[in-house]
Coordinates of C-alpha atoms in Angstrom, one line a residue:
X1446 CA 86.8 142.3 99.4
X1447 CA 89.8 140.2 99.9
X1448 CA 90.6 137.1 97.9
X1449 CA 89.7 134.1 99.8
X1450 CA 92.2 130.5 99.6
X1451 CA 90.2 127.3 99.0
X1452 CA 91.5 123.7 99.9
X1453 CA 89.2 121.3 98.0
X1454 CA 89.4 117.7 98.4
X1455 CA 92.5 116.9 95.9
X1456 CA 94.7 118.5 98.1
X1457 CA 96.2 121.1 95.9
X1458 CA 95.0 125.2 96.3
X1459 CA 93.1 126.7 94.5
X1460 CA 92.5 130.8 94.1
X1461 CA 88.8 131.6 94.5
X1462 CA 88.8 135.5 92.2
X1463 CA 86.0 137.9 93.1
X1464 CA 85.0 139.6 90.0
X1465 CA 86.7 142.7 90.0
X1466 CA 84.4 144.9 88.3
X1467 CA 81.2 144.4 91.1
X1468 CA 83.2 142.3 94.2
X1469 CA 80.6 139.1 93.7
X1470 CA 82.1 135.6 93.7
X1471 CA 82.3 134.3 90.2
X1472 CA 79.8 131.8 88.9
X1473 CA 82.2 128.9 89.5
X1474 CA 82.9 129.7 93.5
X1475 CA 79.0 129.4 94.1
X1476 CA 78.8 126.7 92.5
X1477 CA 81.5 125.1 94.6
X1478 CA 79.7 126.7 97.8
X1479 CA 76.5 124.6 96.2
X1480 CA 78.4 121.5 97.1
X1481 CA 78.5 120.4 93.3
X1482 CA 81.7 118.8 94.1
X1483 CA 79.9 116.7 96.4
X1484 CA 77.9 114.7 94.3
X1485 CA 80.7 112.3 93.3
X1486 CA 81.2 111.0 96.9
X1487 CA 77.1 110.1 97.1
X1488 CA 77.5 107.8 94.4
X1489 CA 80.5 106.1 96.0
X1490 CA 78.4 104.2 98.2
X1491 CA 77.7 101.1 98.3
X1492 CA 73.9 100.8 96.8
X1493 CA 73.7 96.8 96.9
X1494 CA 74.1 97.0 101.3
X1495 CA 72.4 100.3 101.8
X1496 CA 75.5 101.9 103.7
X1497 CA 78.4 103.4 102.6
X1498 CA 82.1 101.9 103.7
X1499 CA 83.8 103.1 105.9
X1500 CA 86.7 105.6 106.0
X1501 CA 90.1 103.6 106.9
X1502 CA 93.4 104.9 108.1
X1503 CA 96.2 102.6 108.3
X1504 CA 99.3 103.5 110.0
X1505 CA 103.0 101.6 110.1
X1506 CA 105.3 101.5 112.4
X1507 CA 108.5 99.5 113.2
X1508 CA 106.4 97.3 115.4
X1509 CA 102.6 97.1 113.6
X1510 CA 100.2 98.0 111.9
X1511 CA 97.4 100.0 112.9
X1512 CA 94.2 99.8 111.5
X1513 CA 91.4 102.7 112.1
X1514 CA 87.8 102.8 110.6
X1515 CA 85.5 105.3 111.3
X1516 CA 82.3 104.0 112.0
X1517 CA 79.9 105.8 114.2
X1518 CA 76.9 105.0 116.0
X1519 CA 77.4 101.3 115.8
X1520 CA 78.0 98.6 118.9
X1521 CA 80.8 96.4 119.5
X1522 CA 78.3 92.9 118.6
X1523 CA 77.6 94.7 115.1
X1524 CA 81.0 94.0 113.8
X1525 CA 82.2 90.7 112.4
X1526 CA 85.9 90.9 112.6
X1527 CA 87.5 87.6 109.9
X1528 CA 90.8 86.2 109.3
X1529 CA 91.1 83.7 106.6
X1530 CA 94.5 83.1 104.6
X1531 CA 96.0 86.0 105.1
X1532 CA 92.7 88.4 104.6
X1533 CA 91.5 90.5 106.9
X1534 CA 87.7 91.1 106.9
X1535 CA 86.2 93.7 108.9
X1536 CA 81.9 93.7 108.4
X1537 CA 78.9 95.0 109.9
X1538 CA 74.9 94.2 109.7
X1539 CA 72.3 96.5 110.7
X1540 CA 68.5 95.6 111.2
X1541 CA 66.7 98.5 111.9
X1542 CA 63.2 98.8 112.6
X1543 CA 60.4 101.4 114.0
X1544 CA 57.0 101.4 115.0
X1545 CA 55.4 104.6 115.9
X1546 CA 51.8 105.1 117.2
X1547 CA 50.2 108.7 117.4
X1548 CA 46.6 109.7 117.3
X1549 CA 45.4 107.0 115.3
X1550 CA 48.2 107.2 112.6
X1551 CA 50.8 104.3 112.8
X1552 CA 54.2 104.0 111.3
X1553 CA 56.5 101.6 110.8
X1554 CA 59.9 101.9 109.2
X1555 CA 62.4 99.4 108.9
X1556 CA 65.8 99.0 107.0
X1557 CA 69.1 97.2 106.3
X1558 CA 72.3 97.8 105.9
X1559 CA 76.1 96.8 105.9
X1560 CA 79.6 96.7 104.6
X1561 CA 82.3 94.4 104.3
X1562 CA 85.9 95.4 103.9
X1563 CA 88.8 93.4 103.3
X1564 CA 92.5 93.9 103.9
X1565 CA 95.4 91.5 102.5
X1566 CA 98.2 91.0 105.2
X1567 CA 101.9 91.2 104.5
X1568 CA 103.4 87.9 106.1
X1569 CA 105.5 90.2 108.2
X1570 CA 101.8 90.4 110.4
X1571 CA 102.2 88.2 113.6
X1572 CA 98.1 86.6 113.6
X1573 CA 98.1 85.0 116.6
X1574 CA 98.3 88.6 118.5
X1575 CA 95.8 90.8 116.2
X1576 CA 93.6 92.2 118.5
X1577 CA 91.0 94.8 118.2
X1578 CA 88.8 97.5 120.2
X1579 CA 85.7 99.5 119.4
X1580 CA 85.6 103.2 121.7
X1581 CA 83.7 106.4 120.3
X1582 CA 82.7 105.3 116.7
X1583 CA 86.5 104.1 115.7
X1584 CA 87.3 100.4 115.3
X1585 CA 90.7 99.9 115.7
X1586 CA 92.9 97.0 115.0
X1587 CA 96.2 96.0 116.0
X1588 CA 98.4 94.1 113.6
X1589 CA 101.7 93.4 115.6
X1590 CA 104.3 92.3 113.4
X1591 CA 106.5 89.5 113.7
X1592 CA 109.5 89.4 115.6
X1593 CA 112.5 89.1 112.9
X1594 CA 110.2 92.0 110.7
X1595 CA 110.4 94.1 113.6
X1596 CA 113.1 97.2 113.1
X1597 CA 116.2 96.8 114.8
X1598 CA 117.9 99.9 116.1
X1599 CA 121.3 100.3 114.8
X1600 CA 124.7 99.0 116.6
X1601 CA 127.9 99.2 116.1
X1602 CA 129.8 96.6 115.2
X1603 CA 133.8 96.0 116.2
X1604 CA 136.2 94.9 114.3
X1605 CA 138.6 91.9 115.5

């Protein structure tokens, strides 16, 4: 059997060693294939709203800043999009409920959840032309920046 490379979630490699006298994984790489490394992330939720928050990516560029959260399976009236002195709150509210009726037997499930995540903006941010859009579970918003915090390409300059 051949030494297999694994990537777990820090980033860095690690060596997953068969033992060499019978060819089985050692105790430790079943483990890992257990998911035991998992269990931190389930209590990262957010137990007081019933839903976890959401993964963010934030990108710069000379020109804005892009902000992308995945959230999946909502609609664009779920979200509650907030900006208040110089915060940026992105939120969502979820009523769910079901009634099911089968051969006599009813059931009825309901439940709730949300999130709230909030952003401080740099004053280099331009407010007035944030604007955001909701396509295949990813929220994105656009943070333009401001004119004079904008990149300029460089020039030459001549001398007199």
């Amino acid at each position: 059997m051949s030494n297999l490379v694994k990537s777990p979630k820090n980033g860095s490699l690690t060596r997953r060693v068969n033992n060499p006298v019978t060819g089985f994984p050692s105790l430790s790489s079943w483990l890992d294939d257990f998911g035991i490394g998992e269990f931190p992330s389930l209590f990262s939720s957010n137990f007081n709203t019933g839903m976890s928050l959401p993964k963010v990516n934030i990108k710069e560029s000379a020109d804005a800043f892009d902000v992308e959260m995945a959230v999946p399976g909502l609609k664009k009236s779920d979200f509650k999009i907030n900006l208040e002195n110089n915060s940026l709150s992105i939120s969502a509210e979820l009523n769910d409920e079901k009634e099911e009726t089968n051969d006599g037997y009813t059931r009825r499930e309901f439940g709730y959840s949300s999130f709230k995540r909030m952003f401080t903006l740099p004053d280099t941010v331009d407010d007035s032309k944030i604007n955001a859009e909701y396509k295949e579970g990813i929220l994105k918003v656009h943070l333009p920046k401001r004119e004079e915090a904008k990149e300029k390409p460089p020039r030459n300059i001549k001398i007199s």
